PDB file of C-alpha atoms in Angstrom:
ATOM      1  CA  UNK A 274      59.380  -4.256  -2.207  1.00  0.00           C
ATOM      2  CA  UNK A 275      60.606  -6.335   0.186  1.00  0.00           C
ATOM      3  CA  UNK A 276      59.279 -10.257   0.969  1.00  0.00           C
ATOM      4  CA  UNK A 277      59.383 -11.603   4.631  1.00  0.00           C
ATOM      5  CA  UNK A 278      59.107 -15.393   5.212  1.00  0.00           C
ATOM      6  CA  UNK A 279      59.071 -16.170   9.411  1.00  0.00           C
ATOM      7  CA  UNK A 280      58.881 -12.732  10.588  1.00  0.00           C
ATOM      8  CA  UNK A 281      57.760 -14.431  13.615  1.00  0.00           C
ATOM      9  CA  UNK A 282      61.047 -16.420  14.174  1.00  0.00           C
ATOM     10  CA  UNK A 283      62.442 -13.283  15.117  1.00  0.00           C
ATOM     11  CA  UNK A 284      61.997 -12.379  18.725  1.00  0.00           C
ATOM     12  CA  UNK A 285      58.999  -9.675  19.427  1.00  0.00           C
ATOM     13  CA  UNK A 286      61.864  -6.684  20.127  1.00  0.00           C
ATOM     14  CA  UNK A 287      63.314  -7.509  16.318  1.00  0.00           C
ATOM     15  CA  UNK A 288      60.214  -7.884  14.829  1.00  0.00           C
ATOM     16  CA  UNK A 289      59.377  -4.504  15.612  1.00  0.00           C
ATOM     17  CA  UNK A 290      63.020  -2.996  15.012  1.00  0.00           C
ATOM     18  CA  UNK A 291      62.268  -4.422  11.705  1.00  0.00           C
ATOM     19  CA  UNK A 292      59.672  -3.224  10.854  1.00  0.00           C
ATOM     20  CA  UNK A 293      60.397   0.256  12.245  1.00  0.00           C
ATOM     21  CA  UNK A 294      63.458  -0.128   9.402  1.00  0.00           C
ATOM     22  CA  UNK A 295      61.286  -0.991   6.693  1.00  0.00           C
ATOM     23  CA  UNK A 296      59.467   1.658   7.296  1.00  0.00           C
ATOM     24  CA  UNK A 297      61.684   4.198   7.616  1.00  0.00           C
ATOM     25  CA  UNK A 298      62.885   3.015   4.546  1.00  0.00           C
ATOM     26  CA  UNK A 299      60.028   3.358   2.886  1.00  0.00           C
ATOM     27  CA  UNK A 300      59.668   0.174   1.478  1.00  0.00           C
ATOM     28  CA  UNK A 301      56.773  -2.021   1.154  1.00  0.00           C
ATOM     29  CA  UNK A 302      56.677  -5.168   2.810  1.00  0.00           C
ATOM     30  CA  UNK A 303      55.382  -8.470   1.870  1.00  0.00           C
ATOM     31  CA  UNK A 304      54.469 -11.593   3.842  1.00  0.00           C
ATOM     32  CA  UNK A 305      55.393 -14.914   2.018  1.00  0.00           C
ATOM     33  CA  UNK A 306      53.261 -17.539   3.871  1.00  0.00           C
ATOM     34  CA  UNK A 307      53.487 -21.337   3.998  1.00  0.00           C
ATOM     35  CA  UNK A 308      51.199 -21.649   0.989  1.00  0.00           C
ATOM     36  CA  UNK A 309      53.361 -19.230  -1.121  1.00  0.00           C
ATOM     37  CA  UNK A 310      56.613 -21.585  -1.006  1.00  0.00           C
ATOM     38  CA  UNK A 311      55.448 -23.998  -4.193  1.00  0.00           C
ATOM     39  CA  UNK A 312      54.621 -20.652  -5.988  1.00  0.00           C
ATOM     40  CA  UNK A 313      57.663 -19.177  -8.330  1.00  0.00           C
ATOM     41  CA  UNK A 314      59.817 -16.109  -7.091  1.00  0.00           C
ATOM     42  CA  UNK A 315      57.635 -14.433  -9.729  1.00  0.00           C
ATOM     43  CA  UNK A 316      54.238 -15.454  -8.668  1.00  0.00           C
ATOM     44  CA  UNK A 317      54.851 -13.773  -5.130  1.00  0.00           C
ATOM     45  CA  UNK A 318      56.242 -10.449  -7.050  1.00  0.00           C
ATOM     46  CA  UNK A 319      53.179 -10.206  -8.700  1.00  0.00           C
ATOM     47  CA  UNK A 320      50.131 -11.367  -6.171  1.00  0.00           C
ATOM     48  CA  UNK A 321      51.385 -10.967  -2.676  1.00  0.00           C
ATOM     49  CA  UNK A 322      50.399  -7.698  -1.336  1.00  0.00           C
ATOM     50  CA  UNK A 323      52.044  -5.347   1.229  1.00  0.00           C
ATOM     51  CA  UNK A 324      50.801  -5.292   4.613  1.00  0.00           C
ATOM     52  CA  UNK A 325      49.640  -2.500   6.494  1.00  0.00           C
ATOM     53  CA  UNK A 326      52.795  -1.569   8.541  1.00  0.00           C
ATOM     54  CA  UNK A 327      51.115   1.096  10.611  1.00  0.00           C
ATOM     55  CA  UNK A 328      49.251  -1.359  12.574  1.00  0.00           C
ATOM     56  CA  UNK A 329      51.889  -4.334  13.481  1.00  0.00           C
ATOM     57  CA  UNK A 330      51.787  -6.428  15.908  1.00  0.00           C
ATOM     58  CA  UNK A 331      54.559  -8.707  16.423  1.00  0.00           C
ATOM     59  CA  UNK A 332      53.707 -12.386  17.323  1.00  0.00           C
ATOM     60  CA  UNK A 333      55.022 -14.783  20.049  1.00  0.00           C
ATOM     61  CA  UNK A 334      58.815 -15.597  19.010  1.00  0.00           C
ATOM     62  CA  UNK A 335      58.515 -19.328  16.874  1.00  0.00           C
ATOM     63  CA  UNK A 336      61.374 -21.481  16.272  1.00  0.00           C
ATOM     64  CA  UNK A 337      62.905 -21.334  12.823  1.00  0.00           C
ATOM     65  CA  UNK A 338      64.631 -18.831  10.389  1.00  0.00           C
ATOM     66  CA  UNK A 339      63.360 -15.755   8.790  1.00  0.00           C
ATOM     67  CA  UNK A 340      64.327 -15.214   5.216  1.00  0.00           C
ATOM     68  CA  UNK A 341      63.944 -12.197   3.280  1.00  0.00           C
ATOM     69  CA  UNK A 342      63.525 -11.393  -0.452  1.00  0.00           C
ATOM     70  CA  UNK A 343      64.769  -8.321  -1.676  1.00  0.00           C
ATOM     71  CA  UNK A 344      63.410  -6.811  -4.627  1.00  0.00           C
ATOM     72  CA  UNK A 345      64.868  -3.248  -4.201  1.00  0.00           C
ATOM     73  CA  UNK A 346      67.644  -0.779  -6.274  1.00  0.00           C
ATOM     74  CA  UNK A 347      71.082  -2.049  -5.961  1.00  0.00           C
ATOM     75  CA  UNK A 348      71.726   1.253  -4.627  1.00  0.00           C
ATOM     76  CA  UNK A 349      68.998   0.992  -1.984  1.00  0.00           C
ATOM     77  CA  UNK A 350      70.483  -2.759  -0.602  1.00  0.00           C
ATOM     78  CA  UNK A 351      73.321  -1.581   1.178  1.00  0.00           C
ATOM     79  CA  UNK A 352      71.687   1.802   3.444  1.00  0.00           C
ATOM     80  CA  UNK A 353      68.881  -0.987   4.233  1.00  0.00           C
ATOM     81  CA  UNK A 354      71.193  -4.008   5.176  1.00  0.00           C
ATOM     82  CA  UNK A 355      73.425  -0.864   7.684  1.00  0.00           C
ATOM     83  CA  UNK A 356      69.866  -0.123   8.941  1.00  0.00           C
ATOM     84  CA  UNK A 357      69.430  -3.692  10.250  1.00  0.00           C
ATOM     85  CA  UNK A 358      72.832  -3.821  11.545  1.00  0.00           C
ATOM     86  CA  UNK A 359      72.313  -0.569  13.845  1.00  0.00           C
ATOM     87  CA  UNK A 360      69.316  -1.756  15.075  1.00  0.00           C
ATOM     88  CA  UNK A 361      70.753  -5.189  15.889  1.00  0.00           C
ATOM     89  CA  UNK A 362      67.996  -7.223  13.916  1.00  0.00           C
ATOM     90  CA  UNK A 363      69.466 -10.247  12.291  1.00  0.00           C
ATOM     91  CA  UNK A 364      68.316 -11.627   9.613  1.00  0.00           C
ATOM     92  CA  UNK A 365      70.965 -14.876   8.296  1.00  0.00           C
ATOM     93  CA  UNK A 366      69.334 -15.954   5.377  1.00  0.00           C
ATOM     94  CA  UNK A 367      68.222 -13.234   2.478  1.00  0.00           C
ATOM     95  CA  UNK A 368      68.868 -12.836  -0.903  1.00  0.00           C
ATOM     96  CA  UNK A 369      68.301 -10.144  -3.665  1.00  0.00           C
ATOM     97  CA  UNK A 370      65.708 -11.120  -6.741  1.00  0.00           C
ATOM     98  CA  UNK A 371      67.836 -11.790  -9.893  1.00  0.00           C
ATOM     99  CA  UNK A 372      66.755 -12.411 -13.374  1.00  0.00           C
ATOM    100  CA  UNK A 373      67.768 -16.009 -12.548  1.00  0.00           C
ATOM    101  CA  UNK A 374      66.074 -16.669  -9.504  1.00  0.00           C
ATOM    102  CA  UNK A 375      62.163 -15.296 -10.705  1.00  0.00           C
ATOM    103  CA  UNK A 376      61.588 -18.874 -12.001  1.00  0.00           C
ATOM    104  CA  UNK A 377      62.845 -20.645  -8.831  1.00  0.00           C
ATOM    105  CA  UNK A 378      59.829 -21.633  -6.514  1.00  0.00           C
ATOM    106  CA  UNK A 379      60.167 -19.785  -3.010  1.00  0.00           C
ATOM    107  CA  UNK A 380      60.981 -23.362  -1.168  1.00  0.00           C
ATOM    108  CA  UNK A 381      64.026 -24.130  -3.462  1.00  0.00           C
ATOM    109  CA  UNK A 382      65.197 -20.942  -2.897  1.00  0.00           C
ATOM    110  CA  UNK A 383      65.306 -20.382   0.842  1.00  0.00           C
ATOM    111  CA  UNK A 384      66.735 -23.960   0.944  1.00  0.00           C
ATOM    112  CA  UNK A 385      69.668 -22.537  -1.398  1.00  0.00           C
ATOM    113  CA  UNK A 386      70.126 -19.752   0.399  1.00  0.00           C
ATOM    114  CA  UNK A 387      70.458 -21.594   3.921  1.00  0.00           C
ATOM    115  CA  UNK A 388      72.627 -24.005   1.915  1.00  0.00           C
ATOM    116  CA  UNK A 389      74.794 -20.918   0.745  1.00  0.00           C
ATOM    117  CA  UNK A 390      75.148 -19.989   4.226  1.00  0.00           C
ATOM    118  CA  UNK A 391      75.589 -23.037   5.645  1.00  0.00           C
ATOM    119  CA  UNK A 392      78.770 -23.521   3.266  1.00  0.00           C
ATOM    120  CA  UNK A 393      80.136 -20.045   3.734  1.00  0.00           C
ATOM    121  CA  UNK A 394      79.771 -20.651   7.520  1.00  0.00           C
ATOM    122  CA  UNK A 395      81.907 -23.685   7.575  1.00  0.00           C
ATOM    123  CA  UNK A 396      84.663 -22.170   5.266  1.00  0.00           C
ATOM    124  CA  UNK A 397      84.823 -19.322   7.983  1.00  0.00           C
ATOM    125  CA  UNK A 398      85.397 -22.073  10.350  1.00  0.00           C
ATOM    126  CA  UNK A 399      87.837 -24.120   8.355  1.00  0.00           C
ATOM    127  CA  UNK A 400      90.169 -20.739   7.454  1.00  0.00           C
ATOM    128  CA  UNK A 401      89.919 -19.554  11.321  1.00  0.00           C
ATOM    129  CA  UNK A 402      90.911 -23.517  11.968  1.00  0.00           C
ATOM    130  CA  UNK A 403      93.762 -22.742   9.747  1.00  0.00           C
ATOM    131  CA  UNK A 404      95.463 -19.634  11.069  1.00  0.00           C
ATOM    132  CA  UNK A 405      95.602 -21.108  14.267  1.00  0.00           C
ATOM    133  CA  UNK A 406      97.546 -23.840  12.994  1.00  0.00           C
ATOM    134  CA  UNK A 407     100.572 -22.067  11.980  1.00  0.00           C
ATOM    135  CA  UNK A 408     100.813 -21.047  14.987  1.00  0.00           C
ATOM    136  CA  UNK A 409     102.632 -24.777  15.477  1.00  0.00           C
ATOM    137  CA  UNK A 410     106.451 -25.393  15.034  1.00  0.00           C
ATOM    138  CA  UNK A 411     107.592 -28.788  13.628  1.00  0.00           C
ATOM    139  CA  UNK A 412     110.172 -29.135  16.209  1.00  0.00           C
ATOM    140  CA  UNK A 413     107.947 -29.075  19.159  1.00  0.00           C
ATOM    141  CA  UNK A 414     106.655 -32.531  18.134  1.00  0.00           C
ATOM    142  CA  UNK A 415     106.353 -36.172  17.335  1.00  0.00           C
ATOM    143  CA  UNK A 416     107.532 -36.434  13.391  1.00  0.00           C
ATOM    144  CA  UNK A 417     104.547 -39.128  12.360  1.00  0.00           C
ATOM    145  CA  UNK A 418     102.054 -36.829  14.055  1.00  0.00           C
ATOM    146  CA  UNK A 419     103.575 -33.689  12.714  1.00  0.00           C
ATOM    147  CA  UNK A 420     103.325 -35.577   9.657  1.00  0.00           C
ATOM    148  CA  UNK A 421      99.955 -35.844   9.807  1.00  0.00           C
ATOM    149  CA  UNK A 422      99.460 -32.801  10.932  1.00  0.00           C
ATOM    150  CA  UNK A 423     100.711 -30.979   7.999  1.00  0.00           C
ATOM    151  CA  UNK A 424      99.018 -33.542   5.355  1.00  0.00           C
ATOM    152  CA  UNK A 425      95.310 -32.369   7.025  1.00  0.00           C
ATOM    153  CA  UNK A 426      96.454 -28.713   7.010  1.00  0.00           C
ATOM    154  CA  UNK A 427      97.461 -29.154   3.031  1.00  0.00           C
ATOM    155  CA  UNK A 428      94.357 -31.152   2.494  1.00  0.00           C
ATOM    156  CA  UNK A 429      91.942 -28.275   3.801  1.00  0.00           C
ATOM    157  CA  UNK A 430      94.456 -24.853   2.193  1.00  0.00           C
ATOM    158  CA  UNK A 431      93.556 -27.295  -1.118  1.00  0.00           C
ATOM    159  CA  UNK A 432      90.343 -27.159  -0.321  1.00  0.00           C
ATOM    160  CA  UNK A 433      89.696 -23.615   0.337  1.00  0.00           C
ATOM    161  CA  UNK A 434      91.882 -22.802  -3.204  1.00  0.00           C
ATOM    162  CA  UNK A 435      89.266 -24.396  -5.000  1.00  0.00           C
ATOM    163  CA  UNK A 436      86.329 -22.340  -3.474  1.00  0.00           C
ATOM    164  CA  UNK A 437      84.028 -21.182  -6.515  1.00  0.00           C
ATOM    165  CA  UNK A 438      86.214 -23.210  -9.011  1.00  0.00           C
ATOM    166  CA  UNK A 439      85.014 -26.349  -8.389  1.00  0.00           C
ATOM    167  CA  UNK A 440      81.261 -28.016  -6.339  1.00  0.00           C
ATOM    168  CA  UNK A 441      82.143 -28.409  -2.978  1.00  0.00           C
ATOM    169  CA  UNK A 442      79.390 -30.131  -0.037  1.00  0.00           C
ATOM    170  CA  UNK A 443      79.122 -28.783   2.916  1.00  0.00           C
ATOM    171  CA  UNK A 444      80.028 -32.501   3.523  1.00  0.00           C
ATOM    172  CA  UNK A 445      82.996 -32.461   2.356  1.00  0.00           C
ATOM    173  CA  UNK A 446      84.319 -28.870   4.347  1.00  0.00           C
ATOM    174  CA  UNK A 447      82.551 -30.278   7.359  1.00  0.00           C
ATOM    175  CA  UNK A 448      84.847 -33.333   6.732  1.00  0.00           C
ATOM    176  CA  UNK A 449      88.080 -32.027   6.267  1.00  0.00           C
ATOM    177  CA  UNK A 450      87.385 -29.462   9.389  1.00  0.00           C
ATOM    178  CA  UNK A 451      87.088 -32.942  11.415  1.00  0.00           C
ATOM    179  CA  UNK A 452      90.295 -34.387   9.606  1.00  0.00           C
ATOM    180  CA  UNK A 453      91.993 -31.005  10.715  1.00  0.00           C
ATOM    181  CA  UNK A 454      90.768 -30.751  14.314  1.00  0.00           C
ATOM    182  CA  UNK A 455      91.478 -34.613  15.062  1.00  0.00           C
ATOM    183  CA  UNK A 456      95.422 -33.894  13.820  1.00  0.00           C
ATOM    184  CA  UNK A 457      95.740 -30.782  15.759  1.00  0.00           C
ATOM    185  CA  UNK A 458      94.618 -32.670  18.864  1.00  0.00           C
ATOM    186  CA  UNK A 459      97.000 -35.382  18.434  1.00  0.00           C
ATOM    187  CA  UNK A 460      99.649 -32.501  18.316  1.00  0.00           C
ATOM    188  CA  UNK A 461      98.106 -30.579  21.299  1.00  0.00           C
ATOM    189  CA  UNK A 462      97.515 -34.319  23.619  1.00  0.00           C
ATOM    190  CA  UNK A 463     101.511 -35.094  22.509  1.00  0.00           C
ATOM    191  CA  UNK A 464     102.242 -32.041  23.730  1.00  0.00           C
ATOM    192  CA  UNK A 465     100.514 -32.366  27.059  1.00  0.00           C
ATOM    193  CA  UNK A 466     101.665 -35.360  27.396  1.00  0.00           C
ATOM    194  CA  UNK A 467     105.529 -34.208  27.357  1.00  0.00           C
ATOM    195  CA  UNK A 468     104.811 -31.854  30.247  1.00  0.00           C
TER     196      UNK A 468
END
């Protein structure tokens, strides 16, 4: 079965692409509404019912992000999520139920998830940040700002070395990213400046 929260956030084309997947798939599908967020993962497994698919009728596109719950076969995830991607519907923040997450209420759970993608987001960011920095050679610049330079670009590599070993905010990426981009600007404006 599959759990929808914001279908309508979706514009009207994706709604129905997505629900032309899901049923193609053949799986159920399950509206989580505003009053379901305070009840458990659990509750919703067990009292929301499908909704007729045949019928659909997309709303007026809303502001805000869908999320979708997945409570499908491993095996069944991956053919789903390549259905979504070939018919272009995007859906950022979703998540598989897990032993784990049954307990969580619905709210702290989408918030995790957006967190989780939030944070992933940034690190893509911060490691694209980085491989275009060694694409700079000491001896094209100043030595305090090359300095500099190479302290932020140590200071982020450190941080993305300690991804999933230690808590990291998205603070704290969004931080260093800053720290990073200000010292390769100082670099690039030197460099201007010498022309």
């Amino acid at each position: 079965m599959l759990y929808i929260y914001n279908l309508e956030c979706l514009s009207v084309s994706d709604q129905n692409a997505f629900i032309s997947v899901v049923d193609r798939v053949g799986e159920g599908l399950c509206r989580i509404g505003e009053r379901d967020l305070e009840k458990t993962v659990a509750q919703c497994l067990e009292e929301l019912a499908p909704m007729e698919i045949r019928g659909f009728e997309p709303l007026a596109q809303q502001e805000g992000e869908p999320f979708l719950l997945m409570d499908i076969d491993d095996l069944e995830v991956d053919p789903f999520l390549a259905q979504l991607r070939q018919n272009k519907v995007r859906i950022g923040h979703k998540c598989m139920v897990t032993e784990k997450n049954r307990s969580w209420k619905v709210q702290k759970l989408i918030g995790d998830v957006a967190e989780e993608h939030e944070m992933m987001t940034q690190l893509v960011s911060l490691q694209q940040m980085l491989a275009l920095a060694g694409d700079f050679v000491e001896k094209d610049y100043d030595p305090l700002l090359w300095l500099t330079f190479t302290s932020k670009k140590q200071a982020a590599e450190d941080l993305l070395a300690h991804v999933g070993k230690a808590p990291i905010s998205v603070e704290t990426i969004q931080a260093t990213m800053k720290d990073l981009n200000n010292a390769v600007m100082a670099l690039i404006v030197s460099r201007g400046d010498k022309s």
